[in-house]
Amino acid sequence: MRVKIYASGYCSFDHIDDEGFMTLTEGASVKDVLKKLGIPMVLRRLPLVAVNYEQVKVGTELKDGDVVSLLGPLSGG
Amino acid sequence: MKGYLGKVLKVNLTTGEIADEAIPDNVYENLLSGIGLGAYYLYKNIPADADPLGPDNILGFTSGMLVGTGSLVTGRWMAVCKSPLTGGWGDANCGGDFAPAIKACGYDAIFFRGISPEPVFLQVDDQGARLCDASHLWGKDAIETEDILRKECRVKLAPKVAAIGPAGEKKSLISGIVNDGGRIAARSGVGAVMGSKLLKAVVLAGKQRTKIHDPAGMKAYSKEVGAKFKQASMPGFLKGFAFPFLGWATSKVKSASATDGLMSVMMNKTYGTIAVNTMGLPNGDSPVKNWGGSVKDFPMRKYRKLNPDRILDRKIENYSCYSCTIACGDTCDISDLGDGKVQHAHKPEYENCCSLGTNLLINDLDAIFLMSESLNRAGMDSISAGTTLAYAIECFENGVLTEEDTGGLQLRWGDADAASELLEMMIQREGIGDLLADGVKVAAEKIGKGSESFAIHCGGQEPGMHDPKLDPMLGVHFSADPTPGRHTIGAGIYYNMMNLWKEVTWAPKVTKYPKSQEYIPSDEEALKSVALSCYKMLNDACGGCFFALIAGLDHWNLFRMLNDTTGWGLSGDEYMAIGRRIQTLRQMFSVKHGVEPKDAIMTGRVMGEPPLRTGNLKGITLPIEEMVSLHWKHFGWNEKTGLPEQEIVADLEERALVQ
């Protein structure tokens, strides 16, 4: 299955294609995405990730077409 | 006419004449409304030699194409004029509740020319438009004026009011126009223009609705946007104490990538702009000590007192502008501060906390609350005022100003009492405050003695509180926008959130790239900055909010909402061409009025000349002239002078937008 990834500059993009998608095996979870993005294990439990724009736990199972967003650099004023 | 009313109200304050003026459809089709309509009207009607504070200048209050259409986060209005601060195009953007009131009175904009013989306010309601005596209001602060007029002019519903305070009345060149209890259209000196016309306030109470092409489509889209924005919530563990870590972490990232703009909504919903208070120190985003220092001068043991949670401790209730579901504002209880006369105040924005705090090495939040409220009531721009305070302190530190000049006031970094006192002197134009009340450029011209290098401005306007050495595209927009110093046009971080490339064929697509790429002048980076300029112009022509804009096309699609409103069925490229026209017209306005665009290119310490010696941004100098040159080139403007090329001007002429 393919899920859309909004990663951030601190992530590895090795597993993200030019369209911003990651291919995963059926049954893969958010934890698998974080692992492929190179997020250090100690940070993987922090809820800095949303699926379909809703915060989820890292064990949440993904399905084809899901949108996974990671917290990126923030600014404003 | 879908999304617009097709007419403006024009008021001659010298003669008292008030009349409607029809605006041709082609103006809306080529420039939309809001800032586009303002640019058309002012370019056409203000003579080149007009004194910005004289009768020939025109002050406009414009609404936007999407205001009142059922769309979400489209409640902003603009004040437009020839800027007394820069001598060129002037505008200031503001939220609150005033934008829909303009259209509810049956107009897309209201334009004032001339100078009234006595203080007046304009009232528009179902009995028509008329000028009323404002002598009893002159001298009162903007919020008090609003409160009085809401009662005095109330029929069934309280009217909406925009007013100036003492700073505008005294024609401070850094004064703005205030509505909804302290939301301020602060930039470009628009308050001084209103004060010069002896126009104290505009009071609107109309009932007209705006028709749109596809109300059902808009309703469905607003439901979708609203649901997404509602879902976007800050993770519970992410509290203010963690923000310095986030700032530090971003300073270590060597790459940039497309990100989900909805994450910015999440932050803005919970904290608003103050989330940057402490995030901006470790990564260098926040200027320190008049842009000459770094976190080393204002370390965590000091800046942690600006923790946004400490500000939210005073929160009474959430505040949102018209039609907004992000609601980045809060109303706070400040009854225990100062003389206790003011009970409630808008939460200070990041710009206030930085310009009145970090940039002055002040970490006294109570003082920042009080200074912010003073500025809102006086109707004075906090960015410009804070930057002017920093200039004065640096002058004092270097012996350019002495106690004799300041009336005995000792100006020191980190001294909140002295800063507060000097700020009041600026508002009242007392003593040295009179000299400082027109911003740093005017002050440096009068004081001289080498203080010009302490005067941080571009083209006369003090820049927003974000360091372009962290995000170089900010420096391009500081320098190249016809309203120079503007921090809400674009930056690399915003571009990566917006996903414009999905609907704009010429906007460079982003996946992941080395952060270092942003520091090298290139056609690709220039195309990005041009895209953001065009999209921002569209936004300001619609009455949209920047915080929805940066959520990106996936979550708040301006093109979709415009098509639902107008029925034009235009593509992203076609709408961006409208944005490009608006930006070119603003540039042409400045050029017509004698501004040399290259003079606004910011140099000096903001761009790293000399480079900082400490902090995350140490050693960086931006090749800003090359960056701006490429930006101009991709706008179709001369890359050396910034003047729009003949073919671009001819296109506007063919469309009957300029003569």
mmCIF file with all atom_site columns, C-alpha atoms in Angstrom, chain A:
data_model
loop_
_atom_site.group_PDB
_atom_site.id
_atom_site.type_symbol
_atom_site.label_atom_id
_atom_site.label_alt_id
_atom_site.label_comp_id
_atom_site.label_asym_id
_atom_site.label_entity_id
_atom_site.label_seq_id
_atom_site.pdbx_PDB_ins_code
_atom_site.Cartn_x
_atom_site.Cartn_y
_atom_site.Cartn_z
_atom_site.occupancy
_atom_site.B_iso_or_equiv
_atom_site.pdbx_formal_charge
_atom_site.auth_seq_id
_atom_site.auth_comp_id
_atom_site.auth_asym_id
_atom_site.auth_atom_id
_atom_site.pdbx_PDB_model_num
ATOM 1  C CA . MET A 1 1  ? 0.000  0.000  0.000  1.00 0.00 ? 1  MET A CA 1
ATOM 2  C CA . ARG A 1 2  ? 1.014  3.631  -0.470 1.00 0.00 ? 2  ARG A CA 1
ATOM 3  C CA . VAL A 1 3  ? 0.623  6.381  2.110  1.00 0.00 ? 3  VAL A CA 1
ATOM 4  C CA . LYS A 1 4  ? 1.251  10.080 1.643  1.00 0.00 ? 4  LYS A CA 1
ATOM 5  C CA . ILE A 1 5  ? 4.026  11.355 3.913  1.00 0.00 ? 5  ILE A CA 1
ATOM 6  C CA . TYR A 1 6  ? 4.524  14.919 5.073  1.00 0.00 ? 6  TYR A CA 1
ATOM 7  C CA . ALA A 1 7  ? 7.905  14.519 6.668  1.00 0.00 ? 7  ALA A CA 1
ATOM 8  C CA . SER A 1 8  ? 10.321 17.169 7.794  1.00 0.00 ? 8  SER A CA 1
ATOM 9  C CA . GLY A 1 9  ? 13.918 18.100 7.165  1.00 0.00 ? 9  GLY A CA 1
ATOM 10 C CA . TYR A 1 10 ? 15.118 15.966 10.060 1.00 0.00 ? 10 TYR A CA 1
ATOM 11 C CA . CYS A 1 11 ? 13.745 12.817 8.419  1.00 0.00 ? 11 CYS A CA 1
ATOM 12 C CA . SER A 1 12 ? 15.356 10.421 5.996  1.00 0.00 ? 12 SER A CA 1
ATOM 13 C CA . PHE A 1 13 ? 13.688 10.578 2.591  1.00 0.00 ? 13 PHE A CA 1
ATOM 14 C CA . ASP A 1 14 ? 15.212 7.341  1.316  1.00 0.00 ? 14 ASP A CA 1
ATOM 15 C CA . HIS A 1 15 ? 11.824 5.596  1.327  1.00 0.00 ? 15 HIS A CA 1
ATOM 16 C CA . ILE A 1 16 ? 9.742  8.478  -0.013 1.00 0.00 ? 16 ILE A CA 1
ATOM 17 C CA . ASP A 1 17 ? 9.173  8.756  -3.749 1.00 0.00 ? 17 ASP A CA 1
ATOM 18 C CA . ASP A 1 18 ? 9.062  11.947 -5.823 1.00 0.00 ? 18 ASP A CA 1
ATOM 19 C CA . GLU A 1 19 ? 5.340  12.311 -5.245 1.00 0.00 ? 19 GLU A CA 1
ATOM 20 C CA . GLY A 1 20 ? 5.827  12.179 -1.483 1.00 0.00 ? 20 GLY A CA 1
ATOM 21 C CA . PHE A 1 21 ? 4.490  8.640  -1.021 1.00 0.00 ? 21 PHE A CA 1
ATOM 22 C CA . MET A 1 22 ? 5.922  5.718  0.929  1.00 0.00 ? 22 MET A CA 1
ATOM 23 C CA . THR A 1 23 ? 5.195  2.116  -0.041 1.00 0.00 ? 23 THR A CA 1
ATOM 24 C CA . LEU A 1 24 ? 4.466  -0.157 2.910  1.00 0.00 ? 24 LEU A CA 1
ATOM 25 C CA . THR A 1 25 ? 3.386  -3.749 3.390  1.00 0.00 ? 25 THR A CA 1
ATOM 26 C CA . GLU A 1 26 ? -0.192 -4.452 4.453  1.00 0.00 ? 26 GLU A CA 1
ATOM 27 C CA . GLY A 1 27 ? -0.631 -4.150 8.186  1.00 0.00 ? 27 GLY A CA 1
ATOM 28 C CA . ALA A 1 28 ? 2.152  -1.618 8.608  1.00 0.00 ? 28 ALA A CA 1
ATOM 29 C CA . SER A 1 29 ? 1.753  0.921  11.397 1.00 0.00 ? 29 SER A CA 1
ATOM 30 C CA . VAL A 1 30 ? 2.853  4.466  12.134 1.00 0.00 ? 30 VAL A CA 1
ATOM 31 C CA . LYS A 1 31 ? 5.798  2.967  13.977 1.00 0.00 ? 31 LYS A CA 1
ATOM 32 C CA . ASP A 1 32 ? 7.014  1.403  10.728 1.00 0.00 ? 32 ASP A CA 1
ATOM 33 C CA . VAL A 1 33 ? 6.798  4.776  8.986  1.00 0.00 ? 33 VAL A CA 1
ATOM 34 C CA . LEU A 1 34 ? 8.807  6.450  11.738 1.00 0.00 ? 34 LEU A CA 1
ATOM 35 C CA . LYS A 1 35 ? 11.423 3.726  11.495 1.00 0.00 ? 35 LYS A CA 1
ATOM 36 C CA . LYS A 1 36 ? 11.748 4.192  7.724  1.00 0.00 ? 36 LYS A CA 1
ATOM 37 C CA . LEU A 1 37 ? 12.015 7.955  8.250  1.00 0.00 ? 37 LEU A CA 1
ATOM 38 C CA . GLY A 1 38 ? 14.988 7.416  10.527 1.00 0.00 ? 38 GLY A CA 1
ATOM 39 C CA . ILE A 1 39 ? 13.363 8.830  13.644 1.00 0.00 ? 39 ILE A CA 1
ATOM 40 C CA . PRO A 1 40 ? 15.453 7.771  16.660 1.00 0.00 ? 40 PRO A CA 1
ATOM 41 C CA . MET A 1 41 ? 13.795 5.054  18.718 1.00 0.00 ? 41 MET A CA 1
ATOM 42 C CA . VAL A 1 42 ? 13.570 7.234  21.857 1.00 0.00 ? 42 VAL A CA 1
ATOM 43 C CA . LEU A 1 43 ? 11.482 9.793  19.968 1.00 0.00 ? 43 LEU A CA 1
ATOM 44 C CA . ARG A 1 44 ? 9.143  7.359  18.254 1.00 0.00 ? 44 ARG A CA 1
ATOM 45 C CA . ARG A 1 45 ? 6.734  7.266  21.170 1.00 0.00 ? 45 ARG A CA 1
ATOM 46 C CA . LEU A 1 46 ? 6.220  11.029 21.188 1.00 0.00 ? 46 LEU A CA 1
ATOM 47 C CA . PRO A 1 47 ? 2.907  11.899 19.549 1.00 0.00 ? 47 PRO A CA 1
ATOM 48 C CA . LEU A 1 48 ? 4.370  14.246 16.961 1.00 0.00 ? 48 LEU A CA 1
ATOM 49 C CA . VAL A 1 49 ? 2.538  12.507 14.175 1.00 0.00 ? 49 VAL A CA 1
ATOM 50 C CA . ALA A 1 50 ? -0.956 12.722 12.737 1.00 0.00 ? 50 ALA A CA 1
ATOM 51 C CA . VAL A 1 51 ? -2.783 10.357 10.412 1.00 0.00 ? 51 VAL A CA 1
ATOM 52 C CA . ASN A 1 52 ? -5.426 11.962 8.241  1.00 0.00 ? 52 ASN A CA 1
ATOM 53 C CA . TYR A 1 53 ? -4.876 15.101 10.310 1.00 0.00 ? 53 TYR A CA 1
ATOM 54 C CA . GLU A 1 54 ? -5.744 13.445 13.588 1.00 0.00 ? 54 GLU A CA 1
ATOM 55 C CA . GLN A 1 55 ? -3.249 12.597 16.313 1.00 0.00 ? 55 GLN A CA 1
ATOM 56 C CA . VAL A 1 56 ? -2.728 8.900  16.705 1.00 0.00 ? 56 VAL A CA 1
ATOM 57 C CA . LYS A 1 57 ? -0.652 6.444  18.697 1.00 0.00 ? 57 LYS A CA 1
ATOM 58 C CA . VAL A 1 58 ? 2.412  4.958  17.063 1.00 0.00 ? 58 VAL A CA 1
ATOM 59 C CA . GLY A 1 59 ? 0.842  1.514  16.976 1.00 0.00 ? 59 GLY A CA 1
ATOM 60 C CA . THR A 1 60 ? -2.009 2.698  14.735 1.00 0.00 ? 60 THR A CA 1
ATOM 61 C CA . GLU A 1 61 ? -2.372 0.525  11.683 1.00 0.00 ? 61 GLU A CA 1
ATOM 62 C CA . LEU A 1 62 ? -2.306 2.316  8.335  1.00 0.00 ? 62 LEU A CA 1
ATOM 63 C CA . LYS A 1 63 ? -4.342 1.754  5.218  1.00 0.00 ? 63 LYS A CA 1
ATOM 64 C CA . ASP A 1 64 ? -3.796 2.617  1.587  1.00 0.00 ? 64 ASP A CA 1
ATOM 65 C CA . GLY A 1 65 ? -4.127 6.336  0.862  1.00 0.00 ? 65 GLY A CA 1
ATOM 66 C CA . ASP A 1 66 ? -3.651 7.521  4.453  1.00 0.00 ? 66 ASP A CA 1
ATOM 67 C CA . VAL A 1 67 ? -1.907 10.857 5.007  1.00 0.00 ? 67 VAL A CA 1
ATOM 68 C CA . VAL A 1 68 ? 0.821  10.792 7.639  1.00 0.00 ? 68 VAL A CA 1
ATOM 69 C CA . SER A 1 69 ? 2.072  14.191 8.862  1.00 0.00 ? 69 SER A CA 1
ATOM 70 C CA . LEU A 1 70 ? 5.030  14.844 11.107 1.00 0.00 ? 70 LEU A CA 1
ATOM 71 C CA . LEU A 1 71 ? 5.583  18.015 13.049 1.00 0.00 ? 71 LEU A CA 1
ATOM 72 C CA . GLY A 1 72 ? 7.860  20.255 11.014 1.00 0.00 ? 72 GLY A CA 1
ATOM 73 C CA . PRO A 1 73 ? 9.637  23.532 11.688 1.00 0.00 ? 73 PRO A CA 1
ATOM 74 C CA . LEU A 1 74 ? 7.148  26.105 12.882 1.00 0.00 ? 74 LEU A CA 1
ATOM 75 C CA . SER A 1 75 ? 7.249  29.814 12.586 1.00 0.00 ? 75 SER A CA 1
ATOM 76 C CA . GLY A 1 76 ? 4.855  32.712 12.480 1.00 0.00 ? 76 GLY A CA 1
ATOM 77 C CA . GLY A 1 77 ? 4.197  36.145 13.749 1.00 0.00 ? 77 GLY A CA 1
#
